[in-house]
Amino acid sequence: MMRFDEVDETFARVRPSLQTLRRVLRFIRPYRYQIVVPLLIEAFWVLSAALQPYLLKLAIDDCILPAAQGLGLKGNAAGAFVRKWALVGLLSLAGLIVLNRAITCLLTMVQNLSMQRAGQRALTDLRRWLFQHLQRLSMDFFDREKQGRIIARVDRDVENLEPLITFVPLFFVHVVLSVITVMVCLMA
């Protein structure tokens, strides 16, 4: 008969399967609506990051270059008019860039809090289920195995799932939307 430490090492070498992922997703399902908000915020973040270079392009092409060309018209009223509106446009675009960054920072805080809260609740549910399962095991199992080792393994494995639940979905959405956004920008 295999001892628990041999089983422990055997499971440590086994790659997770889709069935294992489905079993973990069962604990995330009750919090799916709490996870949608951070995913939407991540989509906004990707789009706002793509907006930044476009605003800089507008600042250079529509404000700085016309103002520089208007400098050649020093005594002319048209040159003063161009420089004045170029400065107004440049300040407006700078305000939009700052506003974009400020909104993104606030939404990132909301996103992190929401995702962490949903992830921690799912992990708490998983821990409860695992410890209830341990309590239903026969006493023979606990006579053969060290209880501290079992509990440490359960706690460590659940702790290792935290990045999968809290960061991987955001990273996946970020990468996919970034690639799509870059492709759209290149095609435009």
Short mmCIF file of C-alpha atoms in Angstrom, two decimals:
data_model
loop_
_atom_site.label_atom_id
_atom_site.label_comp_id
_atom_site.label_asym_id
_atom_site.label_seq_id
_atom_site.Cartn_x
_atom_site.Cartn_y
_atom_site.Cartn_z
CA MET A 1 0.00 0.00 0.00
CA MET A 2 1.25 3.50 -0.88
CA ARG A 3 1.97 5.85 1.98
CA PHE A 4 0.66 9.43 1.95
CA ASP A 5 4.10 10.95 1.38
CA GLU A 6 4.52 8.73 -1.71
CA VAL A 7 1.07 9.76 -2.93
CA ASP A 8 1.96 13.38 -2.11
CA GLU A 9 5.07 13.24 -4.30
CA THR A 10 3.18 11.44 -7.07
CA PHE A 11 0.51 14.15 -7.18
CA ALA A 12 3.17 16.87 -7.11
CA ARG A 13 4.57 15.51 -10.39
CA VAL A 14 1.20 15.17 -12.16
CA ARG A 15 0.13 18.01 -14.46
CA PRO A 16 -3.34 19.40 -13.79
CA SER A 17 -6.04 18.24 -16.19
CA LEU A 18 -9.13 19.93 -17.60
CA GLN A 19 -11.19 17.91 -15.15
CA THR A 20 -9.23 19.47 -12.27
CA LEU A 21 -9.78 22.92 -13.75
CA ARG A 22 -13.52 22.25 -14.01
CA ARG A 23 -13.60 21.19 -10.37
CA VAL A 24 -11.86 24.42 -9.34
CA LEU A 25 -14.14 26.53 -11.56
CA ARG A 26 -17.09 25.10 -9.66
CA PHE A 27 -15.96 27.19 -6.68
CA ILE A 28 -15.54 30.32 -8.80
CA ARG A 29 -18.96 30.08 -10.47
CA PRO A 30 -20.91 31.72 -7.58
CA TYR A 31 -18.66 34.79 -7.90
CA ARG A 32 -18.76 35.11 -11.69
CA TYR A 33 -20.69 38.39 -11.60
CA GLN A 34 -18.13 39.87 -9.21
CA ILE A 35 -15.39 38.84 -11.64
CA VAL A 36 -17.10 40.41 -14.69
CA VAL A 37 -16.55 43.96 -13.38
CA PRO A 38 -12.74 43.61 -13.09
CA LEU A 39 -12.63 42.03 -16.55
CA LEU A 40 -14.56 44.98 -18.01
CA ILE A 41 -12.22 47.38 -16.21
CA GLU A 42 -9.28 45.51 -17.76
CA ALA A 43 -10.84 46.01 -21.20
CA PHE A 44 -11.19 49.74 -20.47
CA TRP A 45 -7.56 49.82 -19.29
CA VAL A 46 -6.32 48.31 -22.56
CA LEU A 47 -8.35 50.77 -24.62
CA SER A 48 -7.20 53.74 -22.54
CA ALA A 49 -3.59 52.62 -22.94
CA ALA A 50 -4.13 52.59 -26.72
CA LEU A 51 -5.71 56.06 -26.52
CA GLN A 52 -2.57 57.60 -25.00
CA PRO A 53 -0.39 57.45 -28.17
CA TYR A 54 -3.30 58.74 -30.26
CA LEU A 55 -3.69 61.78 -27.99
CA LEU A 56 0.05 62.42 -28.25
CA LYS A 57 -0.20 62.20 -32.05
CA LEU A 58 -3.00 64.79 -32.02
CA ALA A 59 -0.95 67.04 -29.75
CA ILE A 60 2.03 66.93 -32.08
CA ASP A 61 0.26 66.99 -35.45
CA ASP A 62 -2.60 69.36 -34.65
CA CYS A 63 -1.12 71.64 -31.98
CA ILE A 64 2.67 71.74 -31.82
CA LEU A 65 3.40 71.67 -35.57
CA PRO A 66 0.82 74.35 -36.48
CA ALA A 67 2.12 76.53 -33.62
CA ALA A 68 5.67 76.10 -34.87
CA GLN A 69 4.56 77.01 -38.38
CA GLY A 70 2.67 79.99 -36.96
CA LEU A 71 5.90 81.31 -35.42
CA GLY A 72 7.03 82.28 -38.93
CA LEU A 73 4.08 84.67 -39.09
CA LYS A 74 5.26 86.86 -36.18
CA GLY A 75 3.72 90.16 -37.12
CA ASN A 76 0.70 88.63 -38.73
CA ALA A 77 -2.64 88.30 -36.90
CA ALA A 78 -3.13 84.87 -38.47
CA GLY A 79 0.07 83.63 -36.80
CA ALA A 80 -1.10 84.83 -33.38
CA PHE A 81 -4.47 83.18 -33.93
CA VAL A 82 -2.84 79.85 -34.89
CA ARG A 83 -0.48 79.96 -31.89
CA LYS A 84 -3.32 80.81 -29.49
CA TRP A 85 -5.58 77.95 -30.63
CA ALA A 86 -2.65 75.55 -30.83
CA LEU A 87 -1.91 76.29 -27.15
CA VAL A 88 -5.58 75.83 -26.20
CA GLY A 89 -5.66 72.52 -28.09
CA LEU A 90 -2.40 71.38 -26.50
CA LEU A 91 -3.64 72.18 -22.99
CA SER A 92 -6.95 70.41 -23.72
CA LEU A 93 -5.15 67.30 -24.91
CA ALA A 94 -2.82 67.39 -21.91
CA GLY A 95 -5.89 67.58 -19.67
CA LEU A 96 -7.40 64.56 -21.45
CA ILE A 97 -4.18 62.59 -20.98
CA VAL A 98 -4.10 63.39 -17.25
CA LEU A 99 -7.80 62.60 -16.88
CA ASN A 100 -7.31 59.31 -18.72
CA ARG A 101 -4.50 58.31 -16.34
CA ALA A 102 -6.44 59.39 -13.24
CA ILE A 103 -9.55 57.41 -14.22
CA THR A 104 -7.39 54.41 -15.08
CA CYS A 105 -5.69 54.54 -11.66
CA LEU A 106 -9.01 54.70 -9.81
CA LEU A 107 -10.52 51.90 -11.85
CA THR A 108 -7.40 49.77 -11.32
CA MET A 109 -7.87 50.08 -7.55
CA VAL A 110 -11.52 49.02 -7.88
CA GLN A 111 -10.48 46.19 -10.16
CA ASN A 112 -7.84 44.85 -7.76
CA LEU A 113 -10.19 45.02 -4.78
CA SER A 114 -13.05 43.32 -6.64
CA MET A 115 -10.89 40.56 -8.08
CA GLN A 116 -9.12 39.89 -4.78
CA ARG A 117 -12.43 39.79 -2.90
CA ALA A 118 -14.02 37.34 -5.35
CA GLY A 119 -10.86 35.20 -5.51
CA GLN A 120 -10.48 35.03 -1.74
CA ARG A 121 -14.13 34.09 -1.30
CA ALA A 122 -13.79 31.31 -3.86
CA LEU A 123 -10.64 30.05 -2.13
CA THR A 124 -12.41 30.16 1.24
CA ASP A 125 -15.22 28.04 -0.20
CA LEU A 126 -12.66 25.60 -1.59
CA ARG A 127 -10.88 25.37 1.78
CA ARG A 128 -14.19 24.75 3.57
CA TRP A 129 -15.09 22.01 1.14
CA LEU A 130 -11.67 20.36 1.46
CA PHE A 131 -11.68 20.44 5.25
CA GLN A 132 -15.23 19.07 5.33
CA HIS A 133 -14.04 16.30 3.05
CA LEU A 134 -11.12 15.61 5.40
CA GLN A 135 -13.52 15.36 8.31
CA ARG A 136 -15.60 12.76 6.45
CA LEU A 137 -12.60 10.47 5.90
CA SER A 138 -12.34 7.32 7.94
CA MET A 139 -10.25 7.15 11.09
CA ASP A 140 -8.07 4.49 9.44
CA PHE A 141 -6.83 7.13 7.03
CA PHE A 142 -5.73 9.37 9.91
CA ASP A 143 -4.13 6.43 11.73
CA ARG A 144 -1.94 5.79 8.69
CA GLU A 145 -1.10 9.40 7.79
CA LYS A 146 0.25 12.41 9.62
CA GLN A 147 -2.49 14.97 10.15
CA GLY A 148 -0.19 17.99 10.05
CA ARG A 149 1.18 16.91 6.70
CA ILE A 150 -2.31 16.49 5.25
CA ILE A 151 -3.49 19.89 6.43
CA ALA A 152 -0.27 21.58 5.29
CA ARG A 153 -0.63 20.02 1.84
CA VAL A 154 -4.26 21.11 1.51
CA ASP A 155 -3.44 24.64 2.64
CA ARG A 156 -0.39 24.89 0.36
CA ASP A 157 -2.29 23.60 -2.68
CA VAL A 158 -5.16 26.03 -2.15
CA GLU A 159 -2.67 28.87 -1.69
CA ASN A 160 -1.03 27.92 -4.99
CA LEU A 161 -4.40 28.31 -6.73
CA GLU A 162 -4.66 31.99 -5.74
CA PRO A 163 -2.79 33.39 -8.77
CA LEU A 164 -4.85 31.18 -11.08
CA ILE A 165 -8.06 32.62 -9.73
CA THR A 166 -7.09 36.25 -9.17
CA PHE A 167 -4.53 37.12 -11.86
CA VAL A 168 -4.76 34.71 -14.79
CA PRO A 169 -8.24 35.82 -15.99
CA LEU A 170 -7.14 39.48 -15.98
CA PHE A 171 -3.89 38.64 -17.73
CA PHE A 172 -5.74 36.61 -20.37
CA VAL A 173 -8.19 39.44 -21.11
CA HIS A 174 -5.31 41.95 -21.15
CA VAL A 175 -3.25 39.98 -23.64
CA VAL A 176 -6.12 39.13 -25.98
CA LEU A 177 -7.48 42.70 -26.05
CA SER A 178 -3.98 44.16 -26.42
CA VAL A 179 -3.31 42.01 -29.48
CA ILE A 180 -6.70 42.92 -30.98
CA THR A 181 -6.18 46.64 -30.25
CA VAL A 182 -2.68 46.64 -31.78
CA MET A 183 -3.98 44.83 -34.86
CA VAL A 184 -6.80 47.36 -35.27
CA CYS A 185 -4.37 50.28 -34.84
CA LEU A 186 -2.00 48.80 -37.40
CA MET A 187 -4.79 48.24 -39.90
CA ALA A 188 -6.16 51.79 -39.49
#
